[in-house]
């Protein structure tokens, strides 16, 4: 392009110290988190981001931590915040804006990749997430509690190294980390395909198997979605709407 300008921007990462549990701990998650917090509040200075699988766990742990904080010195300088997708924008901003107090932010995986929290220098990772899967037996979506992948664990730990060197406590032994899935399954391999196939039919696509998928869905999932659409009389036997 005439008179075009090339601009190069190099990123910067900060080191993050990863710490694991010595053994598999069966204690309640809130007790394991407070044990980790006791250490991080002494060893680090910035805000602390805690990854939890869902809103129910966030609220339960937050209530527990508020009671726990009454027993530690200088607890008036601690702020507790929730962070998840359906939280109001106003409350999300409270978790993200700069503060003179030390924030403890309890978050779902919304903070894994899409949000940078200024001043967050520590992460406590519970190592689990709720993943939306499609139950072919009932035809309904289902939220399953699953261990996160190695790639997700890496993303989460990186939240502590965005603006300064940080620390990440993983609440599982290192041996379990090595046995985790390398990366997350694409949603097309685990989700309901009926809306996707109906959209393709609207576009005029009649041979689903010939469509150039970036990642091809399982054959049984395609067949199940087509049967469902035909039962609902949303698609005819020739693949048209």
mmCIF file with all atom_site columns, N, CA, C and O in Angstrom, residues 201 204-208 226 230 235-241:
data_model
loop_
_atom_site.group_PDB
_atom_site.id
_atom_site.type_symbol
_atom_site.label_atom_id
_atom_site.label_alt_id
_atom_site.label_comp_id
_atom_site.label_asym_id
_atom_site.label_entity_id
_atom_site.label_seq_id
_atom_site.pdbx_PDB_ins_code
_atom_site.Cartn_x
_atom_site.Cartn_y
_atom_site.Cartn_z
_atom_site.occupancy
_atom_site.B_iso_or_equiv
_atom_site.pdbx_formal_charge
_atom_site.auth_seq_id
_atom_site.auth_comp_id
_atom_site.auth_asym_id
_atom_site.auth_atom_id
_atom_site.pdbx_PDB_model_num
ATOM 1  N N  . UNK A 1 201 ? -27.672 -24.764 7.007  1.00 0.00 ? 201 UNK A N  1
ATOM 2  C CA . UNK A 1 201 ? -28.793 -25.068 6.122  1.00 0.00 ? 201 UNK A CA 1
ATOM 3  C C  . UNK A 1 201 ? -29.394 -23.786 5.550  1.00 0.00 ? 201 UNK A C  1
ATOM 4  O O  . UNK A 1 201 ? -29.772 -23.719 4.367  1.00 0.00 ? 201 UNK A O  1
ATOM 5  N N  . UNK A 1 204 ? -27.603 -22.644 2.682  1.00 0.00 ? 204 UNK A N  1
ATOM 6  C CA . UNK A 1 204 ? -27.702 -23.501 1.511  1.00 0.00 ? 204 UNK A CA 1
ATOM 7  C C  . UNK A 1 204 ? -26.772 -24.698 1.535  1.00 0.00 ? 204 UNK A C  1
ATOM 8  O O  . UNK A 1 204 ? -26.685 -25.438 0.550  1.00 0.00 ? 204 UNK A O  1
ATOM 9  N N  . UNK A 1 205 ? -26.088 -24.918 2.643  1.00 0.00 ? 205 UNK A N  1
ATOM 10 C CA . UNK A 1 205 ? -25.174 -26.056 2.754  1.00 0.00 ? 205 UNK A CA 1
ATOM 11 C C  . UNK A 1 205 ? -25.970 -27.339 2.988  1.00 0.00 ? 205 UNK A C  1
ATOM 12 O O  . UNK A 1 205 ? -26.710 -27.455 3.959  1.00 0.00 ? 205 UNK A O  1
ATOM 13 N N  . UNK A 1 206 ? -25.832 -28.306 2.095  1.00 0.00 ? 206 UNK A N  1
ATOM 14 C CA . UNK A 1 206 ? -26.600 -29.537 2.223  1.00 0.00 ? 206 UNK A CA 1
ATOM 15 C C  . UNK A 1 206 ? -25.751 -30.725 2.660  1.00 0.00 ? 206 UNK A C  1
ATOM 16 O O  . UNK A 1 206 ? -26.265 -31.688 3.204  1.00 0.00 ? 206 UNK A O  1
ATOM 17 N N  . UNK A 1 207 ? -24.475 -30.682 2.410  1.00 0.00 ? 207 UNK A N  1
ATOM 18 C CA . UNK A 1 207 ? -23.589 -31.781 2.790  1.00 0.00 ? 207 UNK A CA 1
ATOM 19 C C  . UNK A 1 207 ? -22.692 -31.315 3.936  1.00 0.00 ? 207 UNK A C  1
ATOM 20 O O  . UNK A 1 207 ? -21.648 -30.686 3.720  1.00 0.00 ? 207 UNK A O  1
ATOM 21 N N  . UNK A 1 208 ? -23.114 -31.603 5.149  1.00 0.00 ? 208 UNK A N  1
ATOM 22 C CA . UNK A 1 208 ? -22.391 -31.126 6.337  1.00 0.00 ? 208 UNK A CA 1
ATOM 23 C C  . UNK A 1 208 ? -20.975 -31.708 6.386  1.00 0.00 ? 208 UNK A C  1
ATOM 24 O O  . UNK A 1 208 ? -20.023 -31.044 6.803  1.00 0.00 ? 208 UNK A O  1
ATOM 25 N N  . UNK A 1 226 ? -28.896 -33.287 13.613 1.00 0.00 ? 226 UNK A N  1
ATOM 26 C CA . UNK A 1 226 ? -29.791 -33.372 12.448 1.00 0.00 ? 226 UNK A CA 1
ATOM 27 C C  . UNK A 1 226 ? -31.096 -34.065 12.833 1.00 0.00 ? 226 UNK A C  1
ATOM 28 O O  . UNK A 1 226 ? -32.193 -33.621 12.467 1.00 0.00 ? 226 UNK A O  1
ATOM 29 N N  . UNK A 1 230 ? -34.841 -32.407 12.684 1.00 0.00 ? 230 UNK A N  1
ATOM 30 C CA . UNK A 1 230 ? -35.911 -33.030 11.912 1.00 0.00 ? 230 UNK A CA 1
ATOM 31 C C  . UNK A 1 230 ? -37.115 -33.360 12.792 1.00 0.00 ? 230 UNK A C  1
ATOM 32 O O  . UNK A 1 230 ? -38.264 -33.196 12.383 1.00 0.00 ? 230 UNK A O  1
ATOM 33 N N  . UNK A 1 235 ? -35.918 -28.876 10.023 1.00 0.00 ? 235 UNK A N  1
ATOM 34 C CA . UNK A 1 235 ? -35.124 -29.262 8.863  1.00 0.00 ? 235 UNK A CA 1
ATOM 35 C C  . UNK A 1 235 ? -35.808 -30.457 8.190  1.00 0.00 ? 235 UNK A C  1
ATOM 36 O O  . UNK A 1 235 ? -36.325 -31.350 8.884  1.00 0.00 ? 235 UNK A O  1
ATOM 37 N N  . UNK A 1 236 ? -35.787 -30.455 6.840  1.00 0.00 ? 236 UNK A N  1
ATOM 38 C CA . UNK A 1 236 ? -36.397 -31.583 6.125  1.00 0.00 ? 236 UNK A CA 1
ATOM 39 C C  . UNK A 1 236 ? -35.388 -32.689 5.883  1.00 0.00 ? 236 UNK A C  1
ATOM 40 O O  . UNK A 1 236 ? -34.212 -32.575 6.250  1.00 0.00 ? 236 UNK A O  1
ATOM 41 N N  . UNK A 1 237 ? -35.847 -33.751 5.268  1.00 0.00 ? 237 UNK A N  1
ATOM 42 C CA . UNK A 1 237 ? -34.992 -34.921 5.068  1.00 0.00 ? 237 UNK A CA 1
ATOM 43 C C  . UNK A 1 237 ? -33.862 -34.676 4.085  1.00 0.00 ? 237 UNK A C  1
ATOM 44 O O  . UNK A 1 237 ? -32.892 -35.446 4.031  1.00 0.00 ? 237 UNK A O  1
ATOM 45 N N  . UNK A 1 238 ? -33.939 -33.591 3.308  1.00 0.00 ? 238 UNK A N  1
ATOM 46 C CA . UNK A 1 238 ? -32.891 -33.269 2.343  1.00 0.00 ? 238 UNK A CA 1
ATOM 47 C C  . UNK A 1 238 ? -31.882 -32.247 2.885  1.00 0.00 ? 238 UNK A C  1
ATOM 48 O O  . UNK A 1 238 ? -30.994 -31.812 2.168  1.00 0.00 ? 238 UNK A O  1
ATOM 49 N N  . UNK A 1 239 ? -32.055 -31.864 4.147  1.00 0.00 ? 239 UNK A N  1
ATOM 50 C CA . UNK A 1 239 ? -31.111 -30.939 4.750  1.00 0.00 ? 239 UNK A CA 1
ATOM 51 C C  . UNK A 1 239 ? -31.471 -29.482 4.577  1.00 0.00 ? 239 UNK A C  1
ATOM 52 O O  . UNK A 1 239 ? -30.678 -28.600 4.886  1.00 0.00 ? 239 UNK A O  1
ATOM 53 N N  . UNK A 1 240 ? -32.673 -29.204 4.104  1.00 0.00 ? 240 UNK A N  1
ATOM 54 C CA . UNK A 1 240 ? -33.116 -27.812 3.961  1.00 0.00 ? 240 UNK A CA 1
ATOM 55 C C  . UNK A 1 240 ? -33.971 -27.382 5.135  1.00 0.00 ? 240 UNK A C  1
ATOM 56 O O  . UNK A 1 240 ? -34.530 -28.199 5.863  1.00 0.00 ? 240 UNK A O  1
ATOM 57 N N  . UNK A 1 241 ? -34.080 -26.074 5.308  1.00 0.00 ? 241 UNK A N  1
ATOM 58 C CA . UNK A 1 241 ? -34.917 -25.555 6.401  1.00 0.00 ? 241 UNK A CA 1
ATOM 59 C C  . UNK A 1 241 ? -36.395 -25.774 6.073  1.00 0.00 ? 241 UNK A C  1
ATOM 60 O O  . UNK A 1 241 ? -36.834 -25.458 4.970  1.00 0.00 ? 241 UNK A O  1
#
